[in-house]
CSV table of C-alpha atoms in Angstrom, one decimal:
chain,number,residue,atom,x,y,z
A,59,UNK,CA,0.0,0.0,0.0
A,60,UNK,CA,1.5,3.4,-1.1
A,61,UNK,CA,0.1,6.8,-1.9
A,62,UNK,CA,-0.3,5.6,-5.5
A,63,UNK,CA,-2.3,2.4,-4.8
A,64,UNK,CA,-5.7,4.0,-5.0
A,65,UNK,CA,-4.6,6.4,-7.8
A,66,UNK,CA,-4.1,3.2,-9.8
A,67,UNK,CA,-7.5,1.7,-8.9
A,68,UNK,CA,-9.6,4.8,-9.2
A,69,UNK,CA,-8.8,4.8,-12.9
A,70,UNK,CA,-8.3,1.1,-13.6
A,71,UNK,CA,-11.8,0.1,-12.5
A,72,UNK,CA,-13.5,2.8,-14.4
A,73,UNK,CA,-11.5,1.8,-17.5
A,74,UNK,CA,-13.3,-1.6,-17.5
A,75,UNK,CA,-16.7,0.1,-17.1
A,76,UNK,CA,-16.1,2.5,-20.0
A,77,UNK,CA,-14.6,-0.4,-22.1
A,78,UNK,CA,-17.7,-2.4,-21.5
A,79,UNK,CA,-19.9,0.5,-22.7
A,80,UNK,CA,-17.7,1.0,-25.7
A,81,UNK,CA,-17.8,-2.7,-26.7
A,82,UNK,CA,-21.6,-2.7,-26.2
A,83,UNK,CA,-21.9,0.3,-28.5
A,84,UNK,CA,-19.7,-1.3,-31.1
A,85,UNK,CA,-21.9,-4.5,-31.0
A,86,UNK,CA,-25.1,-2.4,-31.4
A,87,UNK,CA,-23.9,-0.2,-34.2
A,88,UNK,CA,-23.7,-0.8,-37.9
A,89,UNK,CA,-20.2,0.7,-38.1
A,90,UNK,CA,-19.9,0.5,-41.9
A,91,UNK,CA,-23.1,2.3,-42.7
A,92,UNK,CA,-24.0,4.4,-39.7
A,93,UNK,CA,-21.6,7.4,-40.1
A,94,UNK,CA,-23.9,9.4,-37.7
A,95,UNK,CA,-22.5,7.2,-34.8
A,96,UNK,CA,-18.9,7.4,-35.7
A,97,UNK,CA,-18.2,10.5,-33.5
A,98,UNK,CA,-19.9,8.7,-30.6
A,99,UNK,CA,-17.6,5.7,-31.0
A,100,UNK,CA,-14.5,7.8,-31.3
A,101,UNK,CA,-15.5,9.6,-28.0
A,102,UNK,CA,-16.2,6.4,-26.3
A,103,UNK,CA,-12.8,4.9,-27.4
A,104,UNK,CA,-10.9,8.0,-26.0
A,105,UNK,CA,-12.9,7.7,-22.8
A,106,UNK,CA,-11.3,4.2,-22.3
A,107,UNK,CA,-7.8,5.3,-23.3
A,108,UNK,CA,-7.2,8.1,-20.7
A,109,UNK,CA,-8.1,6.1,-17.5
A,110,UNK,CA,-6.0,3.1,-18.7
A,111,UNK,CA,-3.0,5.2,-19.5
A,112,UNK,CA,-3.4,7.1,-16.2
A,113,UNK,CA,-3.6,3.8,-14.3
A,114,UNK,CA,-0.4,2.6,-16.0
A,115,UNK,CA,1.4,5.9,-15.3
A,116,UNK,CA,0.7,5.7,-11.6
A,117,UNK,CA,1.7,2.0,-11.6
A,118,UNK,CA,5.0,2.2,-13.4
A,119,UNK,CA,6.2,5.8,-12.6
A,120,UNK,CA,8.2,4.4,-9.6
A,121,UNK,CA,10.5,2.2,-11.9
A,122,UNK,CA,13.0,5.1,-12.3
A,123,UNK,CA,13.2,8.9,-12.2
A,124,UNK,CA,13.0,9.2,-16.0
A,125,UNK,CA,10.3,6.6,-16.1
A,126,UNK,CA,8.2,8.8,-13.8
A,127,UNK,CA,8.4,11.7,-16.2
A,128,UNK,CA,7.9,9.6,-19.4
A,129,UNK,CA,4.8,7.9,-17.8
A,130,UNK,CA,3.2,11.2,-17.1
A,131,UNK,CA,4.1,12.6,-20.5
A,132,UNK,CA,2.0,9.7,-21.9
A,133,UNK,CA,-0.7,10.4,-19.4
A,134,UNK,CA,-0.9,14.1,-20.6
A,135,UNK,CA,-1.1,12.9,-24.2
A,136,UNK,CA,-4.0,10.5,-23.3
A,137,UNK,CA,-5.9,13.3,-21.5
A,138,UNK,CA,-5.6,15.5,-24.6
A,139,UNK,CA,-6.6,12.7,-26.9
A,140,UNK,CA,-9.8,12.4,-24.8
A,141,UNK,CA,-10.2,16.2,-25.2
A,142,UNK,CA,-10.2,15.8,-29.0
A,143,UNK,CA,-12.7,12.9,-28.7
A,144,UNK,CA,-15.0,15.2,-26.7
A,145,UNK,CA,-14.7,17.9,-29.2
A,146,UNK,CA,-15.6,15.6,-32.1
A,147,UNK,CA,-18.7,14.4,-30.2
A,148,UNK,CA,-19.7,17.9,-29.2
A,149,UNK,CA,-19.4,19.0,-32.8
A,150,UNK,CA,-21.6,16.2,-34.0
A,151,UNK,CA,-24.3,16.1,-31.4
A,152,UNK,CA,-24.3,18.9,-28.8
A,153,UNK,CA,-23.8,22.2,-30.7
A,154,UNK,CA,-26.7,24.6,-30.0
A,155,UNK,CA,-29.0,25.4,-33.0
A,156,UNK,CA,-27.7,28.9,-33.4
A,157,UNK,CA,-24.1,27.8,-33.9
A,158,UNK,CA,-24.7,25.0,-36.3
A,159,UNK,CA,-23.1,25.7,-39.8
A,160,UNK,CA,-21.2,28.8,-38.4
A,161,UNK,CA,-17.5,29.5,-39.0
A,162,UNK,CA,-17.0,28.6,-35.4
A,163,UNK,CA,-18.6,25.2,-36.0
A,164,UNK,CA,-16.7,24.6,-39.2
A,165,UNK,CA,-13.3,25.2,-37.5
A,166,UNK,CA,-14.1,23.9,-34.0
A,167,UNK,CA,-12.6,20.5,-34.4
A,168,UNK,CA,-9.6,21.7,-36.4
A,169,UNK,CA,-8.7,24.1,-33.6
A,170,UNK,CA,-9.3,21.3,-31.0
A,171,UNK,CA,-6.6,19.3,-32.8
A,172,UNK,CA,-4.2,22.3,-32.5
A,173,UNK,CA,-5.1,22.6,-28.8
A,174,UNK,CA,-4.3,19.0,-28.1
A,175,UNK,CA,-0.9,19.4,-29.6
A,176,UNK,CA,-0.1,22.6,-27.8
A,177,UNK,CA,-1.5,21.3,-24.6
A,178,UNK,CA,0.5,18.1,-24.7
A,179,UNK,CA,3.7,20.1,-25.4
A,180,UNK,CA,3.0,22.6,-22.5
A,181,UNK,CA,2.2,20.0,-19.9
A,182,UNK,CA,5.3,17.9,-20.8
A,183,UNK,CA,7.4,21.1,-20.7
A,184,UNK,CA,6.1,22.0,-17.2
A,185,UNK,CA,7.7,18.9,-15.7
A,186,UNK,CA,11.1,20.5,-16.4
A,187,UNK,CA,10.2,23.4,-14.2
A,188,UNK,CA,9.2,21.4,-11.1
A,189,UNK,CA,12.5,22.0,-9.3
A,190,UNK,CA,13.5,25.6,-10.1
A,191,UNK,CA,10.1,27.1,-10.6
A,192,UNK,CA,7.4,24.9,-9.0
A,193,UNK,CA,4.7,27.6,-8.9
A,194,UNK,CA,5.2,28.4,-12.6
A,195,UNK,CA,5.2,24.6,-13.3
A,196,UNK,CA,1.8,24.3,-11.6
A,197,UNK,CA,0.3,27.3,-13.3
A,198,UNK,CA,1.5,26.1,-16.8
A,199,UNK,CA,0.2,22.6,-16.2
A,200,UNK,CA,-3.3,23.8,-15.0
A,201,UNK,CA,-3.5,26.2,-18.0
A,202,UNK,CA,-2.5,23.4,-20.3
A,203,UNK,CA,-5.6,21.4,-19.4
A,204,UNK,CA,-7.9,24.3,-18.7
A,205,UNK,CA,-7.8,26.0,-22.1
A,206,UNK,CA,-8.6,22.9,-24.2
A,207,UNK,CA,-11.5,22.1,-21.8
A,208,UNK,CA,-12.7,25.7,-22.1
A,209,UNK,CA,-12.6,25.6,-25.9
A,210,UNK,CA,-14.3,22.2,-26.1
A,211,UNK,CA,-17.0,23.5,-23.7
A,212,UNK,CA,-17.8,26.8,-25.5
A,213,UNK,CA,-20.9,25.3,-27.2
A,214,UNK,CA,-22.1,24.0,-23.9
A,215,UNK,CA,-21.5,27.3,-22.2
A,216,UNK,CA,-23.6,28.9,-24.9
A,217,UNK,CA,-26.3,26.3,-24.6
A,218,UNK,CA,-26.5,26.5,-20.9
A,219,UNK,CA,-26.1,30.2,-20.2
A,220,UNK,CA,-27.3,32.0,-23.4
A,221,UNK,CA,-30.3,31.3,-25.5
A,222,UNK,CA,-30.5,27.7,-26.7
A,223,UNK,CA,-32.8,26.7,-29.6
A,224,UNK,CA,-35.6,24.2,-29.1
A,225,UNK,CA,-33.7,21.1,-30.3
A,226,UNK,CA,-31.1,21.7,-27.6
A,227,UNK,CA,-33.6,21.9,-24.7
A,228,UNK,CA,-33.8,18.3,-23.7
A,229,UNK,CA,-33.0,15.9,-20.9
A,230,UNK,CA,-29.3,16.1,-21.7
A,231,UNK,CA,-29.0,19.6,-20.4
A,232,UNK,CA,-29.0,18.5,-16.7
A,233,UNK,CA,-26.2,16.0,-17.5
A,234,UNK,CA,-24.2,18.8,-19.1
A,235,UNK,CA,-24.6,20.9,-15.9
A,236,UNK,CA,-23.6,18.0,-13.7
A,237,UNK,CA,-20.5,17.3,-15.9
A,238,UNK,CA,-19.5,21.0,-15.6
A,239,UNK,CA,-19.9,21.0,-11.8
A,240,UNK,CA,-17.8,17.8,-11.4
A,241,UNK,CA,-15.1,19.2,-13.7
A,242,UNK,CA,-14.8,22.4,-11.8
A,243,UNK,CA,-14.7,20.4,-8.5
A,244,UNK,CA,-11.9,18.1,-10.0
A,245,UNK,CA,-9.9,21.3,-11.1
A,246,UNK,CA,-10.3,22.7,-7.6
A,247,UNK,CA,-9.0,19.6,-5.9
A,248,UNK,CA,-6.1,19.2,-8.3
A,249,UNK,CA,-5.0,22.9,-7.7
A,250,UNK,CA,-5.7,23.2,-4.0
A,251,UNK,CA,-4.2,19.9,-2.6
A,252,UNK,CA,-7.0,19.5,-0.2
A,253,UNK,CA,-7.5,17.9,2.3
A,254,UNK,CA,-3.9,16.8,2.8
A,255,UNK,CA,-2.5,20.3,3.2
A,256,UNK,CA,-4.8,20.8,6.2
A,257,UNK,CA,-3.6,17.6,7.9
A,258,UNK,CA,-0.3,16.4,6.6
A,259,UNK,CA,0.3,12.7,6.9
A,260,UNK,CA,-3.3,11.7,7.5
A,261,UNK,CA,-4.3,11.3,3.9
A,262,UNK,CA,-1.1,9.7,2.4
A,263,UNK,CA,-2.8,6.4,1.6
A,264,UNK,CA,-6.6,7.2,1.4
A,265,UNK,CA,-8.4,10.4,0.7
A,266,UNK,CA,-5.7,12.7,-0.7
A,267,UNK,CA,-6.6,15.2,-3.4
A,268,UNK,CA,-5.3,13.3,-6.4
A,269,UNK,CA,-7.5,10.3,-5.5
A,270,UNK,CA,-10.5,12.7,-5.2
A,271,UNK,CA,-9.5,14.3,-8.4
A,272,UNK,CA,-9.6,10.9,-10.2
A,273,UNK,CA,-13.0,10.2,-8.8
A,274,UNK,CA,-14.5,13.6,-9.8
A,275,UNK,CA,-12.9,13.2,-13.4
A,276,UNK,CA,-14.5,9.8,-13.8
A,277,UNK,CA,-17.9,11.0,-12.6
A,278,UNK,CA,-17.6,14.0,-15.0
A,279,UNK,CA,-16.8,11.7,-17.8
A,280,UNK,CA,-19.8,9.5,-17.0
A,281,UNK,CA,-22.1,12.6,-16.9
A,282,UNK,CA,-20.6,13.8,-20.2
A,283,UNK,CA,-21.1,10.5,-21.8
A,284,UNK,CA,-24.8,10.3,-20.8
A,285,UNK,CA,-25.3,13.9,-22.1
A,286,UNK,CA,-23.8,13.1,-25.5
A,287,UNK,CA,-25.7,9.9,-25.9
A,288,UNK,CA,-29.0,11.7,-25.0
A,289,UNK,CA,-28.2,14.5,-27.4
A,290,UNK,CA,-27.2,11.9,-30.1
A,291,UNK,CA,-30.6,10.1,-29.7
A,292,UNK,CA,-33.0,13.1,-29.0
A,293,UNK,CA,-31.5,15.4,-31.7
A,294,UNK,CA,-30.8,12.9,-34.4
A,295,UNK,CA,-33.8,13.8,-36.7
A,296,UNK,CA,-33.0,17.6,-36.5
A,297,UNK,CA,-29.2,17.1,-36.8
A,298,UNK,CA,-29.5,14.9,-39.9
A,299,UNK,CA,-31.9,17.4,-41.5
A,300,UNK,CA,-29.7,20.5,-40.9
A,301,UNK,CA,-26.1,19.2,-41.0
A,302,UNK,CA,-23.9,16.7,-42.7
A,303,UNK,CA,-22.4,13.8,-40.6
A,304,UNK,CA,-18.6,13.7,-40.3
A,305,UNK,CA,-16.9,11.8,-43.0
A,306,UNK,CA,-14.4,9.0,-42.3
A,307,UNK,CA,-11.5,11.1,-43.6
A,308,UNK,CA,-12.4,14.0,-41.4
A,309,UNK,CA,-12.4,11.9,-38.2
A,310,UNK,CA,-9.4,9.8,-39.2
A,311,UNK,CA,-7.4,13.0,-40.2
A,312,UNK,CA,-8.1,14.7,-36.9
A,313,UNK,CA,-7.2,11.6,-34.9
A,314,UNK,CA,-4.0,10.8,-36.8
A,315,UNK,CA,-2.8,14.4,-36.5
A,316,UNK,CA,-3.4,14.4,-32.8
A,317,UNK,CA,-1.6,11.1,-32.3
A,318,UNK,CA,1.4,11.9,-34.6
A,319,UNK,CA,2.1,15.4,-33.1
A,320,UNK,CA,1.3,14.5,-29.5
A,321,UNK,CA,3.7,11.4,-29.7
A,322,UNK,CA,6.3,13.7,-31.4
A,323,UNK,CA,6.0,16.0,-28.4
A,324,UNK,CA,6.3,13.1,-26.0
A,325,UNK,CA,9.3,11.6,-27.8
A,326,UNK,CA,11.1,15.0,-27.9
A,327,UNK,CA,10.7,15.7,-24.2
A,328,UNK,CA,11.5,12.1,-23.2
A,329,UNK,CA,14.8,12.4,-25.2
A,330,UNK,CA,15.4,15.7,-23.5
A,331,UNK,CA,15.4,14.0,-20.1
A,332,UNK,CA,18.6,12.2,-21.0
A,333,UNK,CA,20.3,15.4,-22.2
A,334,UNK,CA,19.9,17.3,-18.9
A,335,UNK,CA,22.3,16.8,-16.0
A,336,UNK,CA,20.6,14.7,-13.3
A,337,UNK,CA,20.9,17.2,-10.4
A,338,UNK,CA,18.8,19.8,-12.4
A,339,UNK,CA,15.8,17.5,-12.9
A,340,UNK,CA,16.0,14.7,-10.3
A,341,UNK,CA,17.2,16.2,-7.0
A,342,UNK,CA,13.6,16.5,-5.9
A,343,UNK,CA,10.5,14.5,-6.7
A,344,UNK,CA,7.0,16.0,-6.5
């Protein structure tokens, strides 16, 4: 039992739940002919990837000092891959009526791809600042995840807080609200290091902020998935009448660009670990 034990299990168990839902969706979908469902399948796939990679990162990060950094580089890449999956699903199913077919909608996924590449690079770079500039490291890392989330959520913000059209007023709205609340709570826990900062030593194994952060992120993903599935079902007739489903080349292109450039970032920063004198990067672990 270590401080990482529950970090591993709070993402490994949800991975199997999301994998079960993904496999079920695959079984029930005519993948070849139902292009309307492709964004949903991409999203559900990415929702399996990030908890699995996170669980592996927390499991194997203790192998060596460089392994720790490389594991979390991969973790950051997986989180950003999930961000792109969310953007693809949002673009396909959750955009409010007033924004459908606008320039914002046309370039929404393309800019989400760019965001994932930049965010992966920034979050990986932040690990090189842990020793000399820990506060700047934390700020950069939080911003690296906050701005892709903000971009992805702009259609939801518009839908919840401005003037949604009739087709967007459905049962999914309450799930979007719950998703937003859980995401904000997860962000707060990640940034504030509560409750362990109030009682050092008492939450080393159970109940520290990173475990609570994991739980909130998983709950947020579950709420998001329910919202997307409801939008996909309840708005299907309207969406098919007013917009064209994503083509295979559009989805595959976005995914491949994200994977290629994010992996390039990870490889570059992993190689950089071996070019830096050990005392600079490894004299303190966070």
